[in-house]
């Protein structure tokens, strides 16, 4: 039996990380064998590429290619072997981040991203994607209170408006995969929705 692949997405500060550990624990409490990981990163080489991506200046094309190089290594070394062994993989960001940030945010051609996606991972797509949707100004205030910014988080509100719109377009195009969560709601309310979703879609 092969495992299931779940991703968390959203603009920086929308609330992904707040729910990710909790979600993984909820799966484990139901007896699911889960691997928790993140992008860019998740394998030793991809974590090294993450350092460059988050802190070094580079062109849009270099950024796009490095994202896919990191993803390819992560897929080969961690995601595909885990799924093949029947484990579930819960990943903080995946391909939708690339369409939203490099595509909608930075203006990289969508066709180019689609071509790289096909090359790097073919048909492998998440079974479920939780999109944390939040107004960029509020997300920026939450981030400012929580941590020092990386190279993406220093972008202006207009950038995050484009990224948010990019995400929403992805969700609209694939409503059976996406669950769009209002990041402006209370943490406890969001958890109730996640808990219900776990029970309904996987019947566990
Ligand atoms: P992300 O992982 O999406 O970048 P985080 O989970 O790190 O975002 O959240 C950013 C900040 O916002 C954190 O300080 C977190 O405690 C806070 N936060 C997250 N979700 C909520 C929420 N629903 N209501 C209020 N504050 C929140
Ligand atoms: P993240 O791990 O969410 O940052 P943090 O640890 O600060 O919460 O993501 C790192 C950044 O990488 C985030 O700003 C979005 C960016 N990113 C892309 O631009 N494209 C991608 O394909 C991925 C996976 C991430």
PDB file of C-alpha atoms and ligand atoms in Angstrom:
ATOM      1  CA  UNK A   1       0.000   0.000   0.000  1.00  0.00           C
ATOM      2  CA  UNK A   2       1.323   3.460  -0.762  1.00  0.00           C
ATOM      3  CA  UNK A   3       1.115   6.369   1.677  1.00  0.00           C
ATOM      4  CA  UNK A   4      -0.600   9.708   1.328  1.00  0.00           C
ATOM      5  CA  UNK A   5       0.872  13.062   0.554  1.00  0.00           C
ATOM      6  CA  UNK A   6      -0.441  16.185   2.324  1.00  0.00           C
ATOM      7  CA  UNK A   7       0.802  19.766   1.947  1.00  0.00           C
ATOM      8  CA  UNK A   8       0.338  23.047   3.831  1.00  0.00           C
ATOM      9  CA  UNK A   9       0.446  26.299   1.857  1.00  0.00           C
ATOM     10  CA  UNK A  10      -0.069  30.023   2.290  1.00  0.00           C
ATOM     11  CA  UNK A  11       1.677  33.385   2.337  1.00  0.00           C
ATOM     12  CA  UNK A  12       4.300  33.911   5.048  1.00  0.00           C
ATOM     13  CA  UNK A  13       2.595  34.595   8.380  1.00  0.00           C
ATOM     14  CA  UNK A  14      -0.792  33.100   7.422  1.00  0.00           C
ATOM     15  CA  UNK A  15      -0.490  30.386  10.110  1.00  0.00           C
ATOM     16  CA  UNK A  16       0.813  27.178   8.487  1.00  0.00           C
ATOM     17  CA  UNK A  17       3.517  26.380  11.010  1.00  0.00           C
ATOM     18  CA  UNK A  18       1.143  26.995  13.920  1.00  0.00           C
ATOM     19  CA  UNK A  19      -0.982  24.039  12.782  1.00  0.00           C
ATOM     20  CA  UNK A  20       1.496  21.694  11.167  1.00  0.00           C
ATOM     21  CA  UNK A  21       2.961  19.932  14.252  1.00  0.00           C
ATOM     22  CA  UNK A  22      -0.515  19.682  15.725  1.00  0.00           C
ATOM     23  CA  UNK A  23      -1.932  18.145  12.507  1.00  0.00           C
ATOM     24  CA  UNK A  24       0.864  15.564  12.389  1.00  0.00           C
ATOM     25  CA  UNK A  25       0.204  14.661  16.022  1.00  0.00           C
ATOM     26  CA  UNK A  26      -3.507  14.228  15.267  1.00  0.00           C
ATOM     27  CA  UNK A  27      -2.636  11.765  12.479  1.00  0.00           C
ATOM     28  CA  UNK A  28      -0.202   9.887  14.737  1.00  0.00           C
ATOM     29  CA  UNK A  29      -2.822   9.613  17.469  1.00  0.00           C
ATOM     30  CA  UNK A  30      -4.951   7.763  14.917  1.00  0.00           C
ATOM     31  CA  UNK A  31      -2.138   5.290  14.287  1.00  0.00           C
ATOM     32  CA  UNK A  32      -0.812   6.789  11.044  1.00  0.00           C
ATOM     33  CA  UNK A  33       2.945   6.533  10.388  1.00  0.00           C
ATOM     34  CA  UNK A  34       3.830  10.107   9.371  1.00  0.00           C
ATOM     35  CA  UNK A  35       6.951  11.801   8.051  1.00  0.00           C
ATOM     36  CA  UNK A  36       6.910  15.573   8.553  1.00  0.00           C
ATOM     37  CA  UNK A  37       9.050  17.637   6.214  1.00  0.00           C
ATOM     38  CA  UNK A  38       9.352  21.020   4.487  1.00  0.00           C
ATOM     39  CA  UNK A  39      10.343  22.869   1.319  1.00  0.00           C
ATOM     40  CA  UNK A  40      12.654  24.244   0.263  1.00  0.00           C
ATOM     41  CA  UNK A  41      14.561  21.605   2.216  1.00  0.00           C
ATOM     42  CA  UNK A  42      13.688  18.230   3.694  1.00  0.00           C
ATOM     43  CA  UNK A  43      16.888  16.396   2.626  1.00  0.00           C
ATOM     44  CA  UNK A  44      20.491  17.362   3.505  1.00  0.00           C
ATOM     45  CA  UNK A  45      21.242  18.738   0.032  1.00  0.00           C
ATOM     46  CA  UNK A  46      17.908  20.555  -0.228  1.00  0.00           C
ATOM     47  CA  UNK A  47      18.455  22.113   3.204  1.00  0.00           C
ATOM     48  CA  UNK A  48      21.763  23.521   1.903  1.00  0.00           C
ATOM     49  CA  UNK A  49      19.964  24.932  -1.123  1.00  0.00           C
ATOM     50  CA  UNK A  50      17.356  26.421   1.239  1.00  0.00           C
ATOM     51  CA  UNK A  51      20.071  28.490   2.922  1.00  0.00           C
ATOM     52  CA  UNK A  52      21.024  29.972  -0.443  1.00  0.00           C
ATOM     53  CA  UNK A  53      17.412  30.518  -1.524  1.00  0.00           C
ATOM     54  CA  UNK A  54      16.423  32.298   1.667  1.00  0.00           C
ATOM     55  CA  UNK A  55      19.507  34.481   2.081  1.00  0.00           C
ATOM     56  CA  UNK A  56      21.437  35.050  -1.173  1.00  0.00           C
ATOM     57  CA  UNK A  57      20.478  37.446  -3.947  1.00  0.00           C
ATOM     58  CA  UNK A  58      19.880  35.775  -7.335  1.00  0.00           C
ATOM     59  CA  UNK A  59      17.899  36.168 -10.555  1.00  0.00           C
ATOM     60  CA  UNK A  60      14.331  34.871 -10.874  1.00  0.00           C
ATOM     61  CA  UNK A  61      15.420  32.055 -13.199  1.00  0.00           C
ATOM     62  CA  UNK A  62      18.177  30.924 -10.833  1.00  0.00           C
ATOM     63  CA  UNK A  63      15.698  30.982  -7.954  1.00  0.00           C
ATOM     64  CA  UNK A  64      13.210  28.906  -9.934  1.00  0.00           C
ATOM     65  CA  UNK A  65      15.796  26.324 -10.967  1.00  0.00           C
ATOM     66  CA  UNK A  66      17.203  26.019  -7.443  1.00  0.00           C
ATOM     67  CA  UNK A  67      13.679  25.485  -6.057  1.00  0.00           C
ATOM     68  CA  UNK A  68      13.223  22.594  -8.465  1.00  0.00           C
ATOM     69  CA  UNK A  69      16.710  21.212  -7.802  1.00  0.00           C
ATOM     70  CA  UNK A  70      15.901  21.174  -4.081  1.00  0.00           C
ATOM     71  CA  UNK A  71      12.503  19.578  -4.785  1.00  0.00           C
ATOM     72  CA  UNK A  72      13.989  16.879  -6.992  1.00  0.00           C
ATOM     73  CA  UNK A  73      16.478  15.832  -4.300  1.00  0.00           C
ATOM     74  CA  UNK A  74      13.783  15.923  -1.613  1.00  0.00           C
ATOM     75  CA  UNK A  75      11.531  13.733  -3.763  1.00  0.00           C
ATOM     76  CA  UNK A  76      14.255  11.215  -4.539  1.00  0.00           C
ATOM     77  CA  UNK A  77      15.622  10.901  -1.034  1.00  0.00           C
ATOM     78  CA  UNK A  78      12.658  11.359   1.229  1.00  0.00           C
ATOM     79  CA  UNK A  79       9.167  11.820  -0.256  1.00  0.00           C
ATOM     80  CA  UNK A  80       9.008   8.977  -2.793  1.00  0.00           C
ATOM     81  CA  UNK A  81      10.716   6.351  -0.581  1.00  0.00           C
ATOM     82  CA  UNK A  82       8.427   7.235   2.345  1.00  0.00           C
ATOM     83  CA  UNK A  83       5.260   7.017   0.222  1.00  0.00           C
ATOM     84  CA  UNK A  84       6.444   3.747  -1.319  1.00  0.00           C
ATOM     85  CA  UNK A  85       6.952   2.337   2.209  1.00  0.00           C
ATOM     86  CA  UNK A  86       3.348   3.215   3.067  1.00  0.00           C
ATOM     87  CA  UNK A  87       4.164   6.245   5.228  1.00  0.00           C
ATOM     88  CA  UNK A  88       2.232   9.471   5.006  1.00  0.00           C
ATOM     89  CA  UNK A  89       4.186  12.599   4.162  1.00  0.00           C
ATOM     90  CA  UNK A  90       3.074  15.984   5.519  1.00  0.00           C
ATOM     91  CA  UNK A  91       5.054  18.755   3.863  1.00  0.00           C
ATOM     92  CA  UNK A  92       5.281  22.457   4.746  1.00  0.00           C
ATOM     93  CA  UNK A  93       5.023  23.933   1.201  1.00  0.00           C
ATOM     94  CA  UNK A  94       5.406  22.158  -2.157  1.00  0.00           C
ATOM     95  CA  UNK A  95       4.676  22.881  -5.832  1.00  0.00           C
ATOM     96  CA  UNK A  96       1.841  25.363  -5.176  1.00  0.00           C
ATOM     97  CA  UNK A  97       4.403  27.647  -3.480  1.00  0.00           C
ATOM     98  CA  UNK A  98       6.371  27.740  -6.741  1.00  0.00           C
ATOM     99  CA  UNK A  99       3.326  28.722  -8.814  1.00  0.00           C
ATOM    100  CA  UNK A 100       2.364  31.336  -6.212  1.00  0.00           C
ATOM    101  CA  UNK A 101       5.784  32.860  -5.353  1.00  0.00           C
ATOM    102  CA  UNK A 102       7.932  32.410  -8.481  1.00  0.00           C
ATOM    103  CA  UNK A 103       4.943  32.509 -10.875  1.00  0.00           C
ATOM    104  CA  UNK A 104       2.368  34.977  -9.555  1.00  0.00           C
ATOM    105  CA  UNK A 105       4.742  36.817  -7.184  1.00  0.00           C
ATOM    106  CA  UNK A 106       7.912  37.179  -9.280  1.00  0.00           C
ATOM    107  CA  UNK A 107       6.386  36.840 -12.740  1.00  0.00           C
ATOM    108  CA  UNK A 108       8.093  33.648 -13.953  1.00  0.00           C
ATOM    109  CA  UNK A 109       6.200  32.140 -16.917  1.00  0.00           C
ATOM    110  CA  UNK A 110       3.595  29.613 -15.763  1.00  0.00           C
ATOM    111  CA  UNK A 111       4.306  27.354 -18.759  1.00  0.00           C
ATOM    112  CA  UNK A 112       7.948  27.190 -17.737  1.00  0.00           C
ATOM    113  CA  UNK A 113       6.985  26.189 -14.191  1.00  0.00           C
ATOM    114  CA  UNK A 114       4.599  23.551 -15.563  1.00  0.00           C
ATOM    115  CA  UNK A 115       7.381  22.129 -17.720  1.00  0.00           C
ATOM    116  CA  UNK A 116       9.815  21.969 -14.800  1.00  0.00           C
ATOM    117  CA  UNK A 117       7.112  20.403 -12.639  1.00  0.00           C
ATOM    118  CA  UNK A 118       6.542  17.683 -15.228  1.00  0.00           C
ATOM    119  CA  UNK A 119      10.257  17.022 -15.418  1.00  0.00           C
ATOM    120  CA  UNK A 120      10.891  17.053 -11.664  1.00  0.00           C
ATOM    121  CA  UNK A 121       7.941  15.048 -10.410  1.00  0.00           C
ATOM    122  CA  UNK A 122       5.617  14.032 -13.212  1.00  0.00           C
ATOM    123  CA  UNK A 123       2.208  13.056 -11.940  1.00  0.00           C
ATOM    124  CA  UNK A 124       3.004  13.102  -8.229  1.00  0.00           C
ATOM    125  CA  UNK A 125       0.632  15.587  -6.613  1.00  0.00           C
ATOM    126  CA  UNK A 126      -0.527  16.018  -3.025  1.00  0.00           C
ATOM    127  CA  UNK A 127      -3.748  14.191  -2.123  1.00  0.00           C
ATOM    128  CA  UNK A 128      -4.741  17.067   0.147  1.00  0.00           C
ATOM    129  CA  UNK A 129      -3.555  20.680   0.364  1.00  0.00           C
ATOM    130  CA  UNK A 130      -4.516  23.080   3.148  1.00  0.00           C
ATOM    131  CA  UNK A 131      -4.286  26.677   1.983  1.00  0.00           C
ATOM    132  CA  UNK A 132      -4.065  29.264   4.773  1.00  0.00           C
ATOM    133  CA  UNK A 133      -5.543  32.395   3.280  1.00  0.00           C
ATOM    134  CA  UNK A 134      -4.943  35.745   4.970  1.00  0.00           C
ATOM    135  CA  UNK A 135      -4.878  39.421   4.097  1.00  0.00           C
ATOM    136  CA  UNK A 136      -1.184  40.304   3.467  1.00  0.00           C
ATOM    137  CA  UNK A 137      -1.144  43.339   5.790  1.00  0.00           C
ATOM    138  CA  UNK A 138      -2.286  41.190   8.715  1.00  0.00           C
ATOM    139  CA  UNK A 139       0.179  38.429   7.809  1.00  0.00           C
ATOM    140  CA  UNK A 140       2.989  41.033   7.772  1.00  0.00           C
ATOM    141  CA  UNK A 141       2.026  42.266  11.248  1.00  0.00           C
ATOM    142  CA  UNK A 142       2.000  38.710  12.579  1.00  0.00           C
ATOM    143  CA  UNK A 143       5.404  37.996  11.050  1.00  0.00           C
ATOM    144  CA  UNK A 144       6.920  41.200  12.397  1.00  0.00           C
ATOM    145  CA  UNK A 145       5.873  40.180  15.904  1.00  0.00           C
ATOM    146  CA  UNK A 146       7.208  36.647  15.502  1.00  0.00           C
ATOM    147  CA  UNK A 147      10.574  36.580  13.659  1.00  0.00           C
ATOM    148  CA  UNK A 148      13.328  38.220  11.612  1.00  0.00           C
ATOM    149  CA  UNK A 149      12.477  38.277   7.879  1.00  0.00           C
ATOM    150  CA  UNK A 150      14.201  36.151   5.207  1.00  0.00           C
ATOM    151  CA  UNK A 151      14.665  37.198   1.554  1.00  0.00           C
ATOM    152  CA  UNK A 152      10.997  36.497   0.657  1.00  0.00           C
ATOM    153  CA  UNK A 153       9.520  38.028   3.775  1.00  0.00           C
ATOM    154  CA  UNK A 154      11.074  41.434   3.039  1.00  0.00           C
ATOM    155  CA  UNK A 155       8.905  41.733  -0.114  1.00  0.00           C
ATOM    156  CA  UNK A 156       6.175  44.386  -0.059  1.00  0.00           C
ATOM    157  CA  UNK A 157       2.422  44.000   0.362  1.00  0.00           C
ATOM    158  CA  UNK A 158       1.838  44.116  -3.422  1.00  0.00           C
ATOM    159  CA  UNK A 159       4.076  41.046  -3.848  1.00  0.00           C
ATOM    160  CA  UNK A 160       2.095  39.127  -1.238  1.00  0.00           C
ATOM    161  CA  UNK A 161      -1.192  40.246  -2.848  1.00  0.00           C
ATOM    162  CA  UNK A 162      -0.017  38.605  -6.078  1.00  0.00           C
ATOM    163  CA  UNK A 163       1.129  35.481  -4.243  1.00  0.00           C
ATOM    164  CA  UNK A 164      -2.205  35.238  -2.462  1.00  0.00           C
ATOM    165  CA  UNK A 165      -4.094  35.605  -5.749  1.00  0.00           C
ATOM    166  CA  UNK A 166      -1.834  32.954  -7.296  1.00  0.00           C
ATOM    167  CA  UNK A 167      -2.714  30.536  -4.509  1.00  0.00           C
ATOM    168  CA  UNK A 168      -6.425  31.224  -4.793  1.00  0.00           C
ATOM    169  CA  UNK A 169      -6.320  30.569  -8.532  1.00  0.00           C
ATOM    170  CA  UNK A 170      -4.625  27.216  -7.857  1.00  0.00           C
ATOM    171  CA  UNK A 171      -7.293  26.343  -5.288  1.00  0.00           C
ATOM    172  CA  UNK A 172     -10.123  27.360  -7.625  1.00  0.00           C
ATOM    173  CA  UNK A 173      -8.670  25.185 -10.371  1.00  0.00           C
ATOM    174  CA  UNK A 174      -8.501  22.083  -8.133  1.00  0.00           C
ATOM    175  CA  UNK A 175     -11.234  22.279  -5.483  1.00  0.00           C
ATOM    176  CA  UNK A 176     -11.179  18.565  -4.659  1.00  0.00           C
ATOM    177  CA  UNK A 177      -7.537  18.732  -3.544  1.00  0.00           C
ATOM    178  CA  UNK A 178      -7.597  22.077  -1.724  1.00  0.00           C
ATOM    179  CA  UNK A 179      -9.147  23.094   1.572  1.00  0.00           C
ATOM    180  CA  UNK A 180      -9.027  26.890   1.872  1.00  0.00           C
ATOM    181  CA  UNK A 181      -8.818  27.983   5.524  1.00  0.00           C
ATOM    182  CA  UNK A 182      -9.502  31.525   6.682  1.00  0.00           C
ATOM    183  CA  UNK A 183      -6.255  32.371   8.529  1.00  0.00           C
ATOM    184  CA  UNK A 184      -8.056  35.261  10.218  1.00  0.00           C
ATOM    185  CA  UNK A 185     -10.100  32.875  12.353  1.00  0.00           C
ATOM    186  CA  UNK A 186      -9.085  31.750  15.835  1.00  0.00           C
ATOM    187  CA  UNK A 187      -6.530  28.930  16.038  1.00  0.00           C
ATOM    188  CA  UNK A 188      -9.062  26.734  17.871  1.00  0.00           C
ATOM    189  CA  UNK A 189     -11.659  27.216  15.110  1.00  0.00           C
ATOM    190  CA  UNK A 190      -9.168  26.300  12.404  1.00  0.00           C
ATOM    191  CA  UNK A 191      -8.277  23.128  14.346  1.00  0.00           C
ATOM    192  CA  UNK A 192     -11.912  22.044  14.452  1.00  0.00           C
ATOM    193  CA  UNK A 193     -12.076  22.290  10.644  1.00  0.00           C
ATOM    194  CA  UNK A 194      -8.803  20.374  10.240  1.00  0.00           C
ATOM    195  CA  UNK A 195      -9.942  17.669  12.634  1.00  0.00           C
ATOM    196  CA  UNK A 196     -13.215  17.263  10.748  1.00  0.00           C
ATOM    197  CA  UNK A 197     -11.355  17.115   7.458  1.00  0.00           C
ATOM    198  CA  UNK A 198      -9.046  14.335   8.691  1.00  0.00           C
ATOM    199  CA  UNK A 199     -12.063  12.304   9.754  1.00  0.00           C
ATOM    200  CA  UNK A 200     -14.063  12.858   6.581  1.00  0.00           C
ATOM    201  CA  UNK A 201     -11.579  12.487   3.789  1.00  0.00           C
ATOM    202  CA  UNK A 202      -9.677   9.523   5.168  1.00  0.00           C
ATOM    203  CA  UNK A 203     -12.334   7.928   7.238  1.00  0.00           C
ATOM    204  CA  UNK A 204      -9.958   7.501  10.208  1.00  0.00           C
TER     205      UNK A 204
HETATM  206  P1  LIG B   1       3.440  30.715   8.666  1.00  0.00           P
HETATM  207  O1  LIG B   1       4.007  29.386   9.067  1.00  0.00           O
HETATM  208  O2  LIG B   1       2.264  30.582   7.770  1.00  0.00           O
HETATM  209  O3  LIG B   1       4.472  31.668   8.134  1.00  0.00           O
HETATM  210  P2  LIG B   1       3.046  31.034  11.507  1.00  0.00           P
HETATM  211  O4  LIG B   1       2.295  29.807  11.843  1.00  0.00           O
HETATM  212  O5  LIG B   1       4.507  31.094  11.861  1.00  0.00           O
HETATM  213  O6  LIG B   1       2.854  31.415   9.973  1.00  0.00           O
HETATM  214  O7  LIG B   1       2.274  32.262  12.212  1.00  0.00           O
HETATM  215  C1  LIG B   1       2.821  33.573  12.251  1.00  0.00           C
HETATM  216  C2  LIG B   1       2.455  34.209  13.598  1.00  0.00           C
HETATM  217  O8  LIG B   1       1.041  34.375  13.678  1.00  0.00           O
HETATM  218  C3  LIG B   1       2.852  33.389  14.819  1.00  0.00           C
HETATM  219  O9  LIG B   1       3.332  34.257  15.818  1.00  0.00           O
HETATM  220  C4  LIG B   1       1.563  32.716  15.252  1.00  0.00           C
HETATM  221  O10 LIG B   1       1.532  32.510  16.643  1.00  0.00           O
HETATM  222  C5  LIG B   1       0.514  33.732  14.837  1.00  0.00           C
HETATM  223  N1  LIG B   1      -0.757  33.088  14.444  1.00  0.00           N
HETATM  224  C6  LIG B   1      -0.898  31.982  13.680  1.00  0.00           C
HETATM  225  N2  LIG B   1      -2.205  31.678  13.485  1.00  0.00           N
HETATM  226  C7  LIG B   1      -2.915  32.619  14.140  1.00  0.00           C
HETATM  227  C8  LIG B   1      -4.322  32.863  14.316  1.00  0.00           C
HETATM  228  N3  LIG B   1      -5.259  32.066  13.757  1.00  0.00           N
HETATM  229  N4  LIG B   1      -4.689  33.925  15.055  1.00  0.00           N
HETATM  230  C9  LIG B   1      -3.754  34.741  15.595  1.00  0.00           C
HETATM  231  N5  LIG B   1      -2.413  34.585  15.462  1.00  0.00           N
HETATM  232  C10 LIG B   1      -1.993  33.532  14.754  1.00  0.00           C
HETATM  233  P1  LIG B   2       8.941  28.828   4.965  1.00  0.00           P
HETATM  234  O1  LIG B   2       9.616  27.571   5.371  1.00  0.00           O
HETATM  235  O2  LIG B   2       7.460  28.869   5.041  1.00  0.00           O
HETATM  236  O3  LIG B   2       9.548  30.035   5.772  1.00  0.00           O
HETATM  237  P2  LIG B   2       9.582  30.188   7.371  1.00  0.00           P
HETATM  238  O4  LIG B   2      10.411  29.063   7.908  1.00  0.00           O
HETATM  239  O5  LIG B   2      10.217  31.541   7.520  1.00  0.00           O
HETATM  240  O6  LIG B   2       8.147  30.121   7.825  1.00  0.00           O
HETATM  241  O7  LIG B   2       9.299  29.123   3.434  1.00  0.00           O
HETATM  242  C1  LIG B   2      10.475  29.716   3.030  1.00  0.00           C
HETATM  243  C2  LIG B   2      10.227  30.633   1.867  1.00  0.00           C
HETATM  244  O8  LIG B   2      10.401  29.957   0.644  1.00  0.00           O
HETATM  245  C3  LIG B   2       8.838  31.259   1.839  1.00  0.00           C
HETATM  246  O9  LIG B   2       8.977  32.661   1.949  1.00  0.00           O
HETATM  247  C4  LIG B   2       8.302  30.925   0.454  1.00  0.00           C
HETATM  248  C5  LIG B   2       9.498  30.482  -0.328  1.00  0.00           C
HETATM  249  N1  LIG B   2       9.225  29.451  -1.355  1.00  0.00           N
HETATM  250  C6  LIG B   2       9.134  29.830  -2.676  1.00  0.00           C
HETATM  251  O10 LIG B   2       9.245  31.018  -2.993  1.00  0.00           O
HETATM  252  N2  LIG B   2       8.902  28.877  -3.638  1.00  0.00           N
HETATM  253  C7  LIG B   2       8.773  27.549  -3.333  1.00  0.00           C
HETATM  254  O11 LIG B   2       8.588  26.702  -4.243  1.00  0.00           O
HETATM  255  C8  LIG B   2       8.888  27.169  -1.958  1.00  0.00           C
HETATM  256  C9  LIG B   2       8.758  25.724  -1.581  1.00  0.00           C
HETATM  257  C10 LIG B   2       9.105  28.146  -0.993  1.00  0.00           C
END
